[in-house]
mmCIF file of C-alpha atoms in Angstrom:
data_model
loop_
_atom_site.group_PDB
_atom_site.id
_atom_site.type_symbol
_atom_site.label_atom_id
_atom_site.label_comp_id
_atom_site.label_asym_id
_atom_site.label_seq_id
_atom_site.Cartn_x
_atom_site.Cartn_y
_atom_site.Cartn_z
ATOM 1 C CA MET A 1 9.228 51.505 -24.966
ATOM 2 C CA ASP A 2 7.055 48.537 -23.990
ATOM 3 C CA ARG A 3 8.541 45.242 -23.044
ATOM 4 C CA THR A 4 7.868 42.426 -25.487
ATOM 5 C CA ASN A 5 5.488 40.531 -23.191
ATOM 6 C CA ASN A 6 3.663 43.548 -21.742
ATOM 7 C CA ILE A 7 0.442 42.782 -23.655
ATOM 8 C CA LEU A 8 0.332 39.235 -22.293
ATOM 9 C CA GLU A 9 1.068 40.434 -18.777
ATOM 10 C CA ARG A 10 -1.787 42.949 -18.958
ATOM 11 C CA PHE A 11 -4.153 40.266 -20.258
ATOM 12 C CA PHE A 12 -3.177 37.847 -17.473
ATOM 13 C CA ARG A 13 -3.518 40.594 -14.834
ATOM 14 C CA GLY A 14 -7.044 41.328 -16.065
ATOM 15 C CA MET A 15 -7.890 37.644 -16.078
ATOM 16 C CA LYS A 16 -6.664 37.317 -12.471
ATOM 17 C CA GLN A 17 -8.652 40.381 -11.370
ATOM 18 C CA LYS A 18 -11.851 38.955 -12.835
ATOM 19 C CA GLU A 19 -11.203 35.589 -11.183
ATOM 20 C CA ARG A 20 -10.599 37.312 -7.826
ATOM 21 C CA ARG A 21 -13.912 39.154 -8.156
ATOM 22 C CA ARG A 22 -15.665 35.918 -9.085
ATOM 23 C CA SER A 23 -14.183 33.715 -6.350
ATOM 24 C CA GLY A 24 -13.363 36.253 -3.629
ATOM 25 C CA ARG A 25 -9.986 34.617 -3.003
ATOM 26 C CA LYS A 26 -6.669 36.399 -2.856
ATOM 27 C CA ILE A 27 -4.455 33.464 -3.841
ATOM 28 C CA LEU A 28 -5.517 31.972 -7.175
ATOM 29 C CA THR A 29 -2.943 29.198 -7.644
ATOM 30 C CA GLN A 30 -5.376 26.330 -7.312
ATOM 31 C CA ASP A 31 -8.042 28.111 -9.388
ATOM 32 C CA PHE A 32 -5.677 28.618 -12.314
ATOM 33 C CA GLU A 33 -4.296 25.069 -12.065
ATOM 34 C CA HIS A 34 -7.810 23.684 -12.575
ATOM 35 C CA LEU A 35 -8.702 26.189 -15.276
ATOM 36 C CA PRO A 36 -8.353 24.652 -18.749
ATOM 37 C CA PRO A 37 -5.954 26.434 -21.122
ATOM 38 C CA GLU A 38 -8.835 27.118 -23.511
ATOM 39 C CA ALA A 39 -10.485 29.384 -20.932
ATOM 40 C CA ALA A 40 -8.364 32.306 -22.130
ATOM 41 C CA LEU A 41 -9.895 31.944 -25.598
ATOM 42 C CA VAL A 42 -13.329 32.856 -24.219
ATOM 43 C CA TYR A 43 -12.177 36.463 -24.005
ATOM 44 C CA ASN A 44 -11.927 36.442 -27.815
ATOM 45 C CA LEU A 45 -15.723 36.116 -28.027
ATOM 46 C CA LYS A 46 -15.913 39.849 -27.321
ATOM 47 C CA CYS A 47 -14.350 40.474 -30.754
ATOM 48 C CA ALA A 48 -16.913 40.363 -33.570
ATOM 49 C CA ASP A 49 -14.323 39.336 -36.198
ATOM 50 C CA TYR A 50 -13.274 36.303 -34.143
ATOM 51 C CA VAL A 51 -16.887 35.229 -33.615
ATOM 52 C CA SER A 52 -17.700 35.530 -37.305
ATOM 53 C CA ILE A 53 -14.688 33.394 -38.266
ATOM 54 C CA VAL A 54 -15.300 30.692 -35.642
ATOM 55 C CA CYS A 55 -19.056 30.289 -35.750
ATOM 56 C CA GLY A 56 -20.722 33.027 -37.778
ATOM 57 C CA SER A 57 -22.671 34.516 -34.857
ATOM 58 C CA LEU A 58 -23.118 34.027 -31.124
ATOM 59 C CA ASP A 59 -26.519 32.448 -31.796
ATOM 60 C CA ARG A 60 -24.781 29.570 -33.565
ATOM 61 C CA LEU A 61 -22.044 29.130 -30.933
ATOM 62 C CA HIS A 62 -23.722 26.217 -29.133
ATOM 63 C CA ASP A 63 -24.094 24.335 -32.453
ATOM 64 C CA VAL A 64 -20.375 24.709 -33.186
ATOM 65 C CA PHE A 65 -19.374 23.416 -29.747
ATOM 66 C CA SER A 66 -21.750 20.460 -29.929
ATOM 67 C CA GLU A 67 -20.315 19.545 -33.356
ATOM 68 C CA MET A 68 -16.798 19.710 -31.892
ATOM 69 C CA ASP A 69 -17.838 17.469 -28.989
ATOM 70 C CA MET A 70 -19.421 14.938 -31.323
ATOM 71 C CA SER A 71 -16.345 14.826 -33.540
ATOM 72 C CA LYS A 72 -14.151 14.275 -30.464
ATOM 73 C CA VAL A 73 -16.380 11.418 -29.283
ATOM 74 C CA SER A 74 -16.431 9.817 -32.741
ATOM 75 C CA LYS A 75 -12.612 10.042 -32.994
ATOM 76 C CA ASN A 76 -12.131 8.477 -29.588
ATOM 77 C CA GLY A 77 -14.957 6.007 -30.039
ATOM 78 C CA ASP A 78 -15.578 6.369 -26.338
ATOM 79 C CA VAL A 79 -18.467 8.111 -24.658
ATOM 80 C CA LYS A 80 -16.477 8.287 -21.409
ATOM 81 C CA SER A 81 -14.414 11.142 -22.878
ATOM 82 C CA ARG A 82 -17.346 13.420 -22.066
ATOM 83 C CA THR A 83 -17.494 12.487 -18.375
ATOM 84 C CA ASP A 84 -17.161 15.140 -15.761
ATOM 85 C CA TYR A 85 -13.558 16.180 -15.053
ATOM 86 C CA TYR A 86 -14.086 16.386 -11.309
ATOM 87 C CA SER A 87 -15.549 12.882 -10.953
ATOM 88 C CA ASN A 88 -12.059 11.322 -11.241
ATOM 89 C CA ILE A 89 -10.316 13.501 -8.651
ATOM 90 C CA GLU A 90 -9.174 11.640 -5.554
ATOM 91 C CA ALA A 91 -8.490 13.062 -2.121
ATOM 92 C CA PRO A 92 -5.004 14.605 -2.074
ATOM 93 C CA ARG A 93 -2.208 12.699 -0.394
ATOM 94 C CA ILE A 94 -0.120 14.594 2.124
ATOM 95 C CA GLU A 95 3.285 13.874 0.568
ATOM 96 C CA THR A 96 2.422 15.278 -2.859
ATOM 97 C CA ALA A 97 -0.242 17.842 -2.001
ATOM 98 C CA SER A 98 2.159 20.774 -2.386
ATOM 99 C CA LEU A 99 3.172 19.839 -5.952
ATOM 100 C CA PRO A 100 1.531 21.458 -8.989
ATOM 101 C CA THR A 101 -1.484 19.559 -10.327
ATOM 102 C CA LYS A 102 0.245 18.187 -13.424
ATOM 103 C CA ASP A 103 3.167 16.907 -11.352
ATOM 104 C CA ARG A 104 0.809 15.317 -8.823
ATOM 105 C CA LYS A 105 -0.935 13.389 -11.586
ATOM 106 C CA LEU A 106 2.415 12.107 -12.865
ATOM 107 C CA ILE A 107 3.784 11.173 -9.449
ATOM 108 C CA ARG A 108 0.622 9.309 -8.461
ATOM 109 C CA THR A 109 0.518 7.013 -11.508
ATOM 110 C CA ASP A 110 1.118 3.304 -10.953
ATOM 111 C CA GLN A 111 4.118 3.285 -13.313
ATOM 112 C CA MET A 112 5.845 6.059 -11.383
ATOM 113 C CA GLN A 113 5.132 4.337 -8.063
ATOM 114 C CA GLN A 114 6.692 1.140 -9.460
ATOM 115 C CA ARG A 115 9.778 3.069 -10.612
ATOM 116 C CA ILE A 116 10.138 4.716 -7.207
ATOM 117 C CA ALA A 117 9.794 1.368 -5.429
ATOM 118 C CA ALA A 118 12.353 -0.241 -7.779
ATOM 119 C CA ALA A 119 14.802 2.612 -7.201
ATOM 120 C CA ALA A 120 14.333 2.352 -3.441
ATOM 121 C CA LYS A 121 15.082 -1.404 -3.513
ATOM 122 C CA SER A 122 18.113 -1.128 -5.804
ATOM 123 C CA ARG A 123 21.662 -0.849 -4.544
ATOM 124 C CA VAL A 124 23.458 2.431 -4.454
ATOM 125 C CA PRO A 125 25.891 2.648 -7.391
ATOM 126 C CA HIS A 126 29.528 2.431 -6.357
ATOM 127 C CA TYR A 127 31.906 4.785 -8.089
ATOM 128 C CA ALA A 128 35.616 4.147 -7.790
ATOM 129 C CA PRO A 129 37.686 7.336 -7.551
#
């Protein structure tokens, strides 16, 4: 009997194998941290039923994506939402370089730095036994 998540594990294993062939690297942690979650949906484009539901045909795929981009820009009202993802990445700091990407972004925000500084300056709470 198969385990309940065996299908997902097989899919992820195949995705990792293809990424290893593409990049030539053994350890893929950083590659998968920078990969958007929607990247897994690209594998659905091999299924004709999925393509016909989403965009009709592969020839019309670029039109569908451009319409989605334009609707996102019109909702945000900001053209900067289409800027390159990598243009905003700073050089990693030593103390947080080993954290996962999402945690690094949180830790490096100004608000979090202010909270850390405030906690460092505050007195240690005294608990009476």
